Amino acid sequence: MPSRNQALEGNWRLTCLGGQGARPGLPEAIPATVPGTVHTDLLAAGLIPDPYLDLNEIAVDWVGKCDWRYETTFNWSDDGAQNTDLVFAGLDTFATITLNGVTLGETANMNRSYRFPVREHLRPGENHLAVTFESAWKRGEALDKIYEPRPNNYPGPANLMRKMACNFGWDWGPTVVTSGLWQSATLQSWSKARLRAIRPEITLAGADGHVHVHTEIDGDATNLGLRISVAGQTVTAPVGSAEITVPNPELWWPAGLGNQPLYPVTVELLDGETVLDSWSRNIGFRSLRLDTTPDEEGTPFAFVINDVPVYICGANWIPDDCFLPRVTPERYAARIAQAKAASINMLRVWGGGIYETEAFYEECDRQGMLVWQDFLFACAAYPEEGDLPAEIEAEARENIVRLMPHPSLVLWNGNNENIWGWFDWGWQDVLKNRTWGLGYYLDLLPRLVAELDPTRPYWAGSPYSGSMDIHPNDPAHGCTHLWDVWNEIGYEHYVDSVPRFCSEFGWQAPPTWATLTQSVHDNPLTPTSPGVWHHQKATIGNDKLLRGLKGHLPEPKTMDDWHFVTQLNQARAIKFGIEHMRSHRGRNMGTIVWQLNDCWPVTSWAAVDGYGRLKPLWYALRAVYHPHLLTIQPRGEGLSVVAVNERTLFWRGPVTIKRLRFDGTVLAEWTHWRLCADRLSAAELPIPADVAAVGDKANELLVATMHDSTALHYFAEDVDLNLPQPEFDLKVEKAADGYQVTVAAKTLIKDLCLFVDRIHPDATTDDMLVTLLPGQSKTFAVQSPVALDTKTLSSAPVFRCANQLQGS
């Protein structure tokens, strides 16, 4: 008899069982949604305010401190199957499962699934299921008494349990400690045997693809067989493992380097001709290695895919919502599309979040988005005693096997910043001889990856040099985090080193104006008004925003200027750092900016804010991650123009370099007949001294052009420039798909932005941070639900440029 599934989605009820701060007068039970969370059920019932608005995060703090019970009734009819299991894809986190008054078991891990045999406890007709969740705060208090205190960069017991760490708050996230059935609940009926786990090892040998399928079976496998189909090829084999060859498959490539052909693979468990169980996924064929072979400069960190060294233009990924079930496949698709449109080719799934759902990785497969996957350890010391190691091993085994079919997945990483923490954050004095997680990172996890997913590289941490004998954040070795820039020093210090690979660096800014005013209703609205202040989670974050302006941009005097200048500074800081690192392509082989997305509306390092709107940083990333990058960089005592080419065809052409006054007067000009950047490489050209020899730093700039690419270089920062008051003509024309807004510059206009969300929260523009020389024009494609007019578009706060900040 084939296996059969019955989804347990409807008819759920939620009851508060009390706890610290429990609110009186709650209904005995309210409707509940599965998958879902307690917070979203209470929100739907109108019993709590939206935690994302104003100071409501504090008002709903009690929810996470209570125990809760989910209950449902369902009908079951005996179909004659030998086995029936109750399967939970995800329980958050400490749950007791009861079916018809019988306790089936307890759970303690948000990051794995659970299966309970229940046939003997089911009865024909109506059945009662209850899932009781203990507060993670309460369980944390108990765990505190078991484990001696260990360093943790953030409040809460996340390092003592297997629950999403950022649930307890981070420097960009709220403290909303969730519970609930965050993934599906299902009854699965099966007879004789079922497929417990499938591991397809996908490799290339010459032009052929090979899929080595390993199977694990529950039940009696006697006389059973497998039928495996891939890309029109089918083999039958005994239960255990089998290999199938696909002649000359198309290769799967990262975005920008080729296509992403996917081939369905199906594994069927056969009893004669009867299919007892089946499993299917889409796979891709590509080769992969992480090049860390020592060289004369240290230890490289380069992803080589299909024998091509790929420069990583990446962004870090955090959970896209604090309430995970709200992140639908459509939302994943939209967010990954936003990353791809910004020329991002890798997302690093950060270790303080979750192993994302299948929808995330499937979308990355389709869009050619590489995935760096952290194991879930972040910014804390983790005990290696008690129940934790067994939970960590079970979690890692399940997720390695679950994710290994995805061609987008290219790295398993042991942890986020924990090895660095042991070296530099005073942990050694606090820990004495207590464990802190090193056994996971250097022993357990690499063993599991080697056993279960030997075709993929493992790296012990981010940052990590490759050896405990070398400082983990040494820029000459492995992957590096650059956080002294932002936390301590100005962004001009990005040029102080050339990391082999920079897997974290970032700069803060508030969300878009539409998102800020949608989530904060302070009157007056200021950088330090209660709601704005509450939606800034970084320690002295607002102070750092202003400190980061010094030497670069004027300090703002109004809220409108504060919002614009901090967003502008974020975009400039990250563009500056990436241009520097990309200009050293070869020594540096990747940057992963912190961060792509937000989980709620907040001042943060994100390029896409918590309501999915694009900050100016997103447009800066699109420009600086473009496969053809032209940049002017300091080299020795002079300046060079650098052409960086991430395409598979060489990029060559004449380069013209002009030194101009801000009024457009050409002071010096030089054309080099041909600059050639070979495929996947960078080429440098020194700028003649007489062209780069500035006469008046406050009024001159360099402009380099090559085909459609332009690089600008100013000889001073904005605070020391004599930027003119912007003069321009602006024209609005209705178009079939929105509006065409053309700005014709009469003066230099630096970093022009049209903040059309100030007109309507759903209005968007196709470009920002555009610099126009006198006589140049730019046409913006604008989408808006309301009519646009010249006066509004021509005036602040919609029309903004750096020129307007002079004297502010």
Short mmCIF file of N, CA and C in Angstrom, two decimals, residues 312-317 344 346-348 483 494 501-507 570 573-575 578 581 590-597 605-607 617 621 624-625:
data_model
loop_
_atom_site.label_atom_id
_atom_site.label_comp_id
_atom_site.label_asym_id
_atom_site.label_seq_id
_atom_site.Cartn_x
_atom_site.Cartn_y
_atom_site.Cartn_z
N ILE A 312 32.82 36.63 -5.64
CA ILE A 312 31.55 36.65 -4.93
C ILE A 312 31.13 38.09 -4.66
N CYS A 313 29.99 38.46 -5.21
CA CYS A 313 29.33 39.74 -4.91
C CYS A 313 28.13 39.38 -4.03
N GLY A 314 28.33 39.38 -2.73
CA GLY A 314 27.35 38.77 -1.85
C GLY A 314 26.70 39.70 -0.86
N ALA A 315 25.71 39.14 -0.18
CA ALA A 315 25.02 39.82 0.92
C ALA A 315 24.61 38.79 1.95
N ASN A 316 24.66 39.19 3.21
CA ASN A 316 24.20 38.32 4.29
C ASN A 316 22.68 38.33 4.35
N TRP A 317 22.14 37.17 4.69
CA TRP A 317 20.69 36.96 4.76
C TRP A 317 20.31 36.63 6.19
N ILE A 344 23.88 40.77 -7.07
CA ILE A 344 24.35 39.88 -5.99
C ILE A 344 24.31 38.45 -6.52
N MET A 346 25.55 35.76 -4.31
CA MET A 346 25.59 34.84 -3.17
C MET A 346 24.86 35.45 -1.99
N LEU A 347 24.07 34.62 -1.31
CA LEU A 347 23.48 34.97 -0.03
C LEU A 347 24.07 34.06 1.03
N ARG A 348 24.55 34.67 2.09
CA ARG A 348 25.05 33.90 3.23
C ARG A 348 23.94 33.79 4.26
N TRP A 483 34.62 45.00 11.15
CA TRP A 483 33.65 45.71 11.98
C TRP A 483 34.25 46.85 12.80
N TYR A 494 38.51 51.36 5.19
CA TYR A 494 38.41 50.12 4.42
C TYR A 494 39.67 49.87 3.60
N PHE A 501 39.00 37.49 1.53
CA PHE A 501 37.56 37.38 1.33
C PHE A 501 36.91 38.06 2.52
N CYS A 502 36.01 38.98 2.28
CA CYS A 502 35.35 39.70 3.38
C CYS A 502 33.91 39.23 3.47
N SER A 503 33.62 38.43 4.51
CA SER A 503 32.29 37.82 4.63
C SER A 503 31.33 38.62 5.51
N GLU A 504 31.80 39.69 6.13
CA GLU A 504 30.90 40.62 6.83
C GLU A 504 31.54 41.99 6.92
N PHE A 505 30.79 43.00 6.56
CA PHE A 505 31.12 44.41 6.78
C PHE A 505 29.85 45.18 6.47
N GLY A 506 29.66 46.32 7.09
CA GLY A 506 28.42 47.02 6.83
C GLY A 506 28.38 48.40 7.44
N TRP A 507 27.33 49.13 7.09
CA TRP A 507 27.12 50.50 7.56
C TRP A 507 25.62 50.71 7.72
N GLN A 570 25.51 55.68 4.20
CA GLN A 570 25.54 54.22 4.15
C GLN A 570 25.91 53.75 2.75
N ALA A 573 29.59 54.56 1.96
CA ALA A 573 30.55 53.75 2.71
C ALA A 573 30.72 52.38 2.09
N ILE A 574 29.60 51.73 1.78
CA ILE A 574 29.67 50.38 1.24
C ILE A 574 30.23 50.40 -0.18
N LYS A 575 29.84 51.37 -0.98
CA LYS A 575 30.40 51.49 -2.33
C LYS A 575 31.91 51.68 -2.27
N ILE A 578 33.59 48.28 -1.23
CA ILE A 578 33.53 47.24 -2.27
C ILE A 578 34.42 47.61 -3.45
N MET A 581 37.94 46.71 -2.54
CA MET A 581 38.24 45.27 -2.53
C MET A 581 38.16 44.67 -3.93
N GLY A 590 36.07 38.09 -2.90
CA GLY A 590 34.67 38.19 -2.58
C GLY A 590 34.38 39.13 -1.44
N THR A 591 33.18 39.71 -1.50
CA THR A 591 32.66 40.54 -0.42
C THR A 591 31.22 40.13 -0.17
N ILE A 592 30.86 39.99 1.09
CA ILE A 592 29.48 39.69 1.46
C ILE A 592 29.04 40.77 2.44
N VAL A 593 28.30 41.73 1.93
CA VAL A 593 27.92 42.89 2.74
C VAL A 593 26.91 42.48 3.80
N TRP A 594 27.00 43.10 4.95
CA TRP A 594 25.97 42.96 5.97
C TRP A 594 25.00 44.11 5.82
N GLN A 595 23.78 43.94 5.37
CA GLN A 595 23.05 42.72 5.13
C GLN A 595 22.06 43.03 4.01
N LEU A 596 21.47 42.02 3.40
CA LEU A 596 20.48 42.27 2.36
C LEU A 596 19.18 42.79 2.93
N ASN A 597 18.63 42.09 3.93
CA ASN A 597 17.21 42.26 4.29
C ASN A 597 17.05 42.52 5.78
N TRP A 605 21.63 47.82 8.87
CA TRP A 605 22.63 47.73 7.81
C TRP A 605 22.03 47.24 6.49
N ALA A 606 20.72 47.00 6.44
CA ALA A 606 20.09 46.35 5.28
C ALA A 606 20.03 47.27 4.06
N ALA A 607 19.97 46.61 2.89
CA ALA A 607 19.72 47.32 1.63
C ALA A 607 18.24 47.31 1.28
N LEU A 617 21.14 52.24 -0.51
CA LEU A 617 22.20 51.26 -0.54
C LEU A 617 21.97 50.21 -1.62
N LEU A 621 24.65 49.11 -4.38
CA LEU A 621 25.13 47.74 -4.59
C LEU A 621 24.97 47.34 -6.05
N VAL A 624 27.91 49.01 -7.85
CA VAL A 624 29.26 48.58 -7.51
C VAL A 624 29.47 47.09 -7.71
N TYR A 625 28.39 46.31 -7.76
CA TYR A 625 28.48 44.88 -8.06
C TYR A 625 28.27 44.58 -9.55
#
